[in-house]
Amino acid sequence: MASVQVSDPARCQAVPVAVIPAASSKASAILGGMPSALDRIRQEQAVAPATAALTATQPVNCALPAPAFAQPAPPIATIFALTAPIPGEFLASRRLAVAHTAFDTQWERVSHAALGASAIRRLGFATGGDLESRLRAVNGWTNAHVRYVEDAAQFGRADYWADAGETLRRGAGDCEDIAIVKLQLLAASGVPRDAMFLTIARDLLRHADHALLIVRDGERFWMLDNATDTLVDAGASADYRPVFSFGEHGKWLHGYETRKAVTPVPAPMPITDAPLQIALSPALIDAPAIAAPQIDGAMLGFARFGLGGQRSQKLAFNAR
């Protein structure tokens, strides 16, 4: 089990939170998989109104196996997910570099299986010019030419990441296969590999686990999703809660910020009086010690994860 440390423990006061059993099945994937009716109600209460509705072009119930994680006890006040962009980050989250994830072997295999320039010429994609135009072309073409098929139906196993060449030959794949094709097509067209991120996320509207391709374009990020042919600004959450991402130079666990609703009082209450909670999303990691950022008047929460059916817990600290 990975431990979490803060840079100055003397400044922190532990706040106990509930401990719940870990999920154990594929259906209970990254953020609890297929939740119970009560869990769905809690999730709906914990999410702000959608920033934009996306029209699905393919099925997106893309279940991905992932390790158990800790959830906080249901709060008394409704918690609203932060949807505003964070400079230098995407999907309204913050990335925390980690050493290992459960998908490292698969990522290493597919990320190094590049497509040649001949594939780009054969498919008719441009190798230069406007980046947004290339992103739209690759996103729309891949969504149209790669059918969504679950790994169990295609490979007879719960989870398998196919490389881009294999997916193109079959003309079928699940959400991470489709995202990998887009990554390799864009890389072959000249997009820097260190500007692209394969992101595993939770679809908060459909209650499903999903995979996306995020591409950095200067100071902004774009999301390429098999759920829509539209190129989506990935600065805000877009109804997704990212869990972890893979890139050319590392792997990251995503943290997200939530803000508790404050009961109305006669006198106006400054927004800075509302506690801010930063909670890490789930993943099986083997990370080095983590130095907690110092935020005055904020409550910092870090998750600590267990294996399989072990129990997990979430630790929170009040910064003084």
Short mmCIF file of C-alpha atoms in Angstrom, two decimals:
data_model
loop_
_atom_site.label_atom_id
_atom_site.label_comp_id
_atom_site.label_asym_id
_atom_site.label_seq_id
_atom_site.Cartn_x
_atom_site.Cartn_y
_atom_site.Cartn_z
CA MET A 1 0.00 0.00 0.00
CA ALA A 2 1.44 3.40 -0.97
CA SER A 3 1.79 5.91 1.83
CA VAL A 4 1.21 9.64 1.64
CA GLN A 5 3.28 12.17 3.53
CA VAL A 6 3.05 15.91 3.97
CA SER A 7 5.99 18.29 3.93
CA ASP A 8 5.35 19.60 7.44
CA PRO A 9 3.27 17.17 9.56
CA ALA A 10 3.42 19.51 12.53
CA ARG A 11 1.22 21.98 10.69
CA CYS A 12 -1.49 19.44 9.96
CA GLN A 13 -4.33 18.13 12.06
CA ALA A 14 -5.80 14.80 10.99
CA VAL A 15 -9.50 14.72 10.25
CA PRO A 16 -11.03 11.21 10.41
CA VAL A 17 -13.21 10.03 7.55
CA ALA A 18 -15.15 6.86 6.91
CA VAL A 19 -13.53 3.65 5.66
CA ILE A 20 -15.46 1.56 3.14
CA PRO A 21 -14.74 -1.86 1.60
CA ALA A 22 -12.92 -1.85 -1.72
CA ALA A 23 -14.66 -2.78 -4.96
CA SER A 24 -13.58 -6.13 -6.35
CA SER A 25 -15.11 -6.80 -9.80
CA LYS A 26 -14.54 -5.45 -13.31
CA ALA A 27 -17.97 -3.86 -13.13
CA SER A 28 -16.74 -1.99 -10.05
CA ALA A 29 -13.96 -0.45 -12.07
CA ILE A 30 -12.21 2.87 -11.82
CA LEU A 31 -14.69 4.89 -9.79
CA GLY A 32 -16.77 2.05 -8.48
CA GLY A 33 -17.96 0.78 -11.85
CA MET A 34 -21.70 0.09 -11.90
CA PRO A 35 -22.86 1.69 -8.65
CA SER A 36 -25.85 0.80 -6.56
CA ALA A 37 -28.92 3.03 -6.71
CA LEU A 38 -27.79 4.77 -3.52
CA ASP A 39 -24.29 5.32 -4.92
CA ARG A 40 -25.79 6.81 -8.07
CA ILE A 41 -27.79 9.26 -6.00
CA ARG A 42 -24.64 10.23 -4.13
CA GLN A 43 -22.75 10.67 -7.39
CA GLU A 44 -25.49 12.82 -8.87
CA GLN A 45 -25.46 14.98 -5.74
CA ALA A 46 -21.70 15.30 -5.99
CA VAL A 47 -21.62 16.62 -9.55
CA ALA A 48 -22.34 20.11 -10.77
CA PRO A 49 -24.74 20.64 -13.70
CA ALA A 50 -23.24 19.55 -17.02
CA THR A 51 -21.16 22.19 -18.80
CA ALA A 52 -22.06 20.82 -22.25
CA ALA A 53 -24.05 17.90 -23.52
CA LEU A 54 -22.18 15.65 -25.95
CA THR A 55 -24.04 13.60 -28.54
CA ALA A 56 -22.69 10.06 -28.66
CA THR A 57 -21.57 8.77 -32.06
CA GLN A 58 -20.68 5.32 -30.71
CA PRO A 59 -21.41 3.29 -27.58
CA VAL A 60 -19.22 4.54 -24.75
CA ASN A 61 -19.87 2.06 -21.94
CA CYS A 62 -16.17 1.27 -21.86
CA ALA A 63 -15.50 -0.69 -18.68
CA LEU A 64 -11.84 -0.81 -17.67
CA PRO A 65 -10.52 -2.95 -14.84
CA ALA A 66 -8.86 -1.01 -12.08
CA PRO A 67 -7.89 -1.48 -8.45
CA ALA A 68 -9.92 -0.65 -5.40
CA PHE A 69 -10.11 2.86 -4.06
CA ALA A 70 -11.31 4.84 -1.09
CA GLN A 71 -14.45 6.96 -1.08
CA PRO A 72 -15.26 9.60 1.53
CA ALA A 73 -18.35 9.18 3.67
CA PRO A 74 -21.41 10.97 2.25
CA PRO A 75 -21.14 14.62 3.35
CA ILE A 76 -23.93 16.44 5.13
CA ALA A 77 -23.68 19.29 2.65
CA THR A 78 -23.83 18.65 -1.06
CA ILE A 79 -20.39 18.66 -2.70
CA PHE A 80 -20.10 20.23 -6.11
CA ALA A 81 -17.34 19.13 -8.48
CA LEU A 82 -15.07 21.88 -9.71
CA THR A 83 -15.56 22.37 -13.46
CA ALA A 84 -13.45 25.47 -14.11
CA PRO A 85 -10.17 25.10 -16.03
CA ILE A 86 -6.89 24.93 -14.12
CA PRO A 87 -3.92 26.59 -15.90
CA GLY A 88 -1.53 23.99 -17.29
CA GLU A 89 -3.91 21.10 -16.53
CA PHE A 90 -6.89 19.44 -18.21
CA LEU A 91 -10.37 18.18 -17.31
CA ALA A 92 -10.49 20.43 -14.23
CA SER A 93 -7.99 18.27 -12.35
CA ARG A 94 -4.41 18.32 -11.17
CA ARG A 95 -1.88 15.67 -12.15
CA LEU A 96 0.37 13.91 -9.68
CA ALA A 97 3.27 11.91 -11.14
CA VAL A 98 3.33 8.25 -10.07
CA ALA A 99 5.86 5.47 -10.52
CA HIS A 100 3.60 2.57 -11.48
CA THR A 101 0.02 1.76 -12.49
CA ALA A 102 -1.80 -1.47 -13.25
CA PHE A 103 -1.67 -0.69 -16.98
CA ASP A 104 2.07 0.00 -17.40
CA THR A 105 2.84 -3.14 -19.42
CA GLN A 106 0.02 -2.52 -21.88
CA TRP A 107 0.89 1.16 -22.24
CA GLU A 108 4.56 0.43 -22.93
CA ARG A 109 3.59 -2.02 -25.65
CA VAL A 110 1.06 0.13 -27.52
CA SER A 111 2.85 3.46 -27.10
CA HIS A 112 5.94 2.14 -28.88
CA ALA A 113 4.00 0.53 -31.77
CA ALA A 114 4.12 3.60 -34.00
CA LEU A 115 2.48 4.06 -37.39
CA GLY A 116 4.70 5.08 -40.29
CA ALA A 117 4.32 8.10 -42.53
CA SER A 118 3.08 5.76 -45.26
CA ALA A 119 -0.04 5.04 -43.19
CA ILE A 120 -0.77 8.76 -42.99
CA ARG A 121 -0.38 9.18 -46.75
CA ARG A 122 -2.49 6.12 -47.44
CA LEU A 123 -5.30 7.41 -45.24
CA GLY A 124 -5.04 10.89 -46.72
CA PHE A 125 -4.14 12.86 -43.58
CA ALA A 126 -2.10 16.04 -43.75
CA THR A 127 1.31 16.04 -42.09
CA GLY A 128 1.49 19.75 -41.42
CA GLY A 129 -0.54 22.90 -41.19
CA ASP A 130 -3.19 23.86 -38.68
CA LEU A 131 -3.23 21.58 -35.62
CA GLU A 132 -6.96 21.97 -34.94
CA SER A 133 -7.78 20.87 -38.47
CA ARG A 134 -5.62 17.77 -38.07
CA LEU A 135 -7.23 16.95 -34.74
CA ARG A 136 -10.73 17.24 -36.19
CA ALA A 137 -9.82 15.13 -39.20
CA VAL A 138 -8.23 12.32 -37.16
CA ASN A 139 -11.00 12.33 -34.55
CA GLY A 140 -13.83 12.18 -37.08
CA TRP A 141 -12.14 9.64 -39.36
CA THR A 142 -11.28 7.25 -36.52
CA ASN A 143 -14.75 7.47 -35.00
CA ALA A 144 -16.25 6.62 -38.39
CA HIS A 145 -13.88 3.79 -39.36
CA VAL A 146 -13.24 1.96 -36.08
CA ARG A 147 -16.33 0.21 -34.71
CA TYR A 148 -16.75 0.05 -30.95
CA VAL A 149 -16.37 -3.57 -29.80
CA GLU A 150 -15.69 -4.76 -26.25
CA ASP A 151 -12.47 -6.67 -25.56
CA ALA A 152 -14.41 -9.69 -24.31
CA ALA A 153 -16.19 -10.02 -27.66
CA GLN A 154 -13.12 -9.38 -29.79
CA PHE A 155 -10.25 -10.94 -27.83
CA GLY A 156 -12.00 -13.17 -25.32
CA ARG A 157 -10.47 -11.40 -22.34
CA ALA A 158 -11.58 -8.74 -19.90
CA ASP A 159 -9.09 -6.09 -20.95
CA TYR A 160 -6.57 -5.86 -23.79
CA TRP A 161 -4.99 -2.76 -25.27
CA ALA A 162 -4.47 -3.30 -29.00
CA ASP A 163 -1.81 -1.29 -30.80
CA ALA A 164 -2.90 1.11 -33.52
CA GLY A 165 -1.95 -1.14 -36.43
CA GLU A 166 -3.94 -4.07 -35.04
CA THR A 167 -7.01 -1.91 -34.43
CA LEU A 168 -6.86 -0.47 -37.96
CA ARG A 169 -6.56 -3.94 -39.49
CA ARG A 170 -9.56 -5.18 -37.51
CA GLY A 171 -11.54 -1.99 -37.96
CA ALA A 172 -12.80 -2.42 -34.40
CA GLY A 173 -11.77 -1.74 -30.83
CA ASP A 174 -12.95 -0.40 -27.51
CA CYS A 175 -12.47 3.13 -26.18
CA GLU A 176 -8.77 2.88 -25.28
CA ASP A 177 -7.98 1.19 -28.62
CA ILE A 178 -9.71 4.03 -30.47
CA ALA A 179 -7.83 6.66 -28.44
CA ILE A 180 -4.52 4.88 -29.14
CA VAL A 181 -5.21 4.91 -32.90
CA LYS A 182 -5.77 8.67 -32.73
CA LEU A 183 -2.55 9.15 -30.76
CA GLN A 184 -0.46 7.19 -33.26
CA LEU A 185 -2.07 8.81 -36.31
CA LEU A 186 -1.39 12.26 -34.90
CA ALA A 187 2.17 11.33 -33.94
CA ALA A 188 2.80 10.12 -37.51
CA SER A 189 1.39 13.42 -38.81
CA GLY A 190 3.93 15.38 -36.78
CA VAL A 191 2.18 16.14 -33.48
CA PRO A 192 4.76 15.90 -30.66
CA ARG A 193 4.25 12.80 -28.56
CA ASP A 194 4.85 14.71 -25.34
CA ALA A 195 1.81 16.86 -26.19
CA MET A 196 -0.58 13.89 -26.08
CA PHE A 197 -2.07 12.02 -23.12
CA LEU A 198 -4.11 8.82 -23.01
CA THR A 199 -6.52 9.51 -20.15
CA ILE A 200 -8.68 7.01 -18.27
CA ALA A 201 -11.73 8.77 -16.84
CA ARG A 202 -15.17 8.30 -15.34
CA ASP A 203 -18.13 9.44 -17.44
CA LEU A 204 -20.28 11.14 -14.82
CA LEU A 205 -23.38 11.30 -17.03
CA ARG A 206 -23.42 7.69 -18.21
CA HIS A 207 -21.89 6.19 -15.04
CA ALA A 208 -19.29 4.38 -17.15
CA ASP A 209 -15.51 4.18 -17.35
CA HIS A 210 -13.96 5.63 -20.48
CA ALA A 211 -10.70 6.40 -22.30
CA LEU A 212 -9.91 9.67 -24.09
CA LEU A 213 -7.06 11.32 -25.95
CA ILE A 214 -6.02 14.74 -24.68
CA VAL A 215 -3.80 16.94 -26.88
CA ARG A 216 -1.99 20.07 -25.73
CA ASP A 217 -2.12 23.02 -28.13
CA GLY A 218 -0.02 25.83 -26.68
CA GLU A 219 -1.73 26.92 -23.46
CA ARG A 220 -4.94 24.97 -24.06
CA PHE A 221 -5.95 21.32 -24.29
CA TRP A 222 -8.27 19.50 -26.70
CA MET A 223 -10.20 16.30 -26.03
CA LEU A 224 -10.69 13.67 -28.74
CA ASP A 225 -13.53 11.36 -27.75
CA ASN A 226 -15.20 8.48 -29.58
CA ALA A 227 -18.47 9.72 -28.05
CA THR A 228 -18.49 12.76 -30.35
CA ASP A 229 -16.89 14.02 -33.56
CA THR A 230 -16.73 17.49 -32.04
CA LEU A 231 -13.33 18.72 -30.90
CA VAL A 232 -13.92 19.60 -27.23
CA ASP A 233 -12.01 22.12 -25.12
CA ALA A 234 -10.49 19.92 -22.39
CA GLY A 235 -9.80 22.70 -19.91
CA ALA A 236 -13.09 22.18 -18.06
CA SER A 237 -14.36 18.81 -16.87
CA ALA A 238 -16.74 18.13 -19.82
CA ASP A 239 -18.66 15.75 -17.52
CA TYR A 240 -15.62 13.51 -17.08
CA ARG A 241 -13.62 12.87 -13.92
CA PRO A 242 -10.09 11.82 -14.98
CA VAL A 243 -8.44 9.04 -13.00
CA PHE A 244 -4.99 8.68 -14.49
CA SER A 245 -3.10 9.56 -17.67
CA PHE A 246 -0.22 8.16 -19.70
CA GLY A 247 2.21 10.26 -21.71
CA GLU A 248 5.58 10.20 -23.41
CA HIS A 249 7.44 11.19 -20.24
CA GLY A 250 5.41 9.77 -17.40
CA LYS A 251 2.22 8.58 -15.75
CA TRP A 252 -0.06 10.67 -13.60
CA LEU A 253 -2.80 10.17 -11.06
CA HIS A 254 -5.44 12.92 -11.21
CA GLY A 255 -6.61 14.90 -8.21
CA TYR A 256 -9.81 16.88 -8.24
CA GLU A 257 -11.15 19.72 -6.16
CA THR A 258 -14.57 19.84 -4.56
CA ARG A 259 -16.24 22.66 -2.70
CA LYS A 260 -18.87 22.18 -0.01
CA ALA A 261 -22.09 24.11 -0.32
CA VAL A 262 -22.60 26.57 2.52
CA THR A 263 -25.97 26.92 4.27
CA PRO A 264 -27.31 30.45 3.62
CA VAL A 265 -26.94 32.87 6.55
CA PRO A 266 -28.34 36.40 7.01
CA ALA A 267 -24.93 38.02 6.58
CA PRO A 268 -22.94 37.40 3.38
CA MET A 269 -20.20 34.82 3.79
CA PRO A 270 -16.99 35.22 1.76
CA ILE A 271 -16.44 32.33 -0.59
CA THR A 272 -12.96 31.84 0.88
CA ASP A 273 -14.60 30.70 4.13
CA ALA A 274 -15.89 27.57 2.39
CA PRO A 275 -13.58 24.59 2.99
CA LEU A 276 -11.71 23.40 -0.08
CA GLN A 277 -11.09 19.68 -0.35
CA ILE A 278 -8.63 18.14 -2.79
CA ALA A 279 -9.15 14.39 -3.15
CA LEU A 280 -7.08 12.05 -5.27
CA SER A 281 -8.84 9.83 -7.80
CA PRO A 282 -8.36 6.05 -7.58
CA ALA A 283 -5.55 4.01 -9.07
CA LEU A 284 -3.17 1.26 -8.05
CA ILE A 285 0.09 3.12 -7.60
CA ASP A 286 3.53 2.75 -6.15
CA ALA A 287 4.36 6.39 -5.70
CA PRO A 288 7.14 8.14 -3.78
CA ALA A 289 6.33 10.27 -0.76
CA ILE A 290 4.00 13.11 -1.70
CA ALA A 291 4.56 16.61 -0.36
CA ALA A 292 1.21 18.24 0.31
CA PRO A 293 0.82 21.79 -1.04
CA GLN A 294 0.37 24.47 1.59
CA ILE A 295 -2.97 26.20 1.12
CA ASP A 296 -4.03 28.57 3.90
CA GLY A 297 -7.40 27.77 5.38
CA ALA A 298 -7.87 24.72 3.15
CA MET A 299 -8.52 21.09 3.90
CA LEU A 300 -6.22 18.82 1.92
CA GLY A 301 -7.29 15.24 1.29
CA PHE A 302 -5.16 12.44 -0.06
CA ALA A 303 -6.34 8.91 -0.76
CA ARG A 304 -4.46 5.81 0.30
CA PHE A 305 -5.33 2.71 -1.63
CA GLY A 306 -5.47 -1.00 -0.85
CA LEU A 307 -5.28 -4.12 -2.98
CA GLY A 308 -8.13 -6.42 -3.99
CA GLY A 309 -10.61 -6.86 -1.19
CA GLN A 310 -8.56 -5.01 1.40
CA ARG A 311 -10.13 -2.04 3.08
CA SER A 312 -8.97 1.41 2.09
CA GLN A 313 -9.13 4.79 3.73
CA LYS A 314 -8.92 8.44 2.90
CA LEU A 315 -6.90 10.84 5.04
CA ALA A 316 -7.61 14.55 5.26
CA PHE A 317 -5.64 17.36 6.85
CA ASN A 318 -6.50 20.87 7.94
CA ALA A 319 -3.76 23.32 6.94
CA ARG A 320 -3.25 26.11 9.43
#
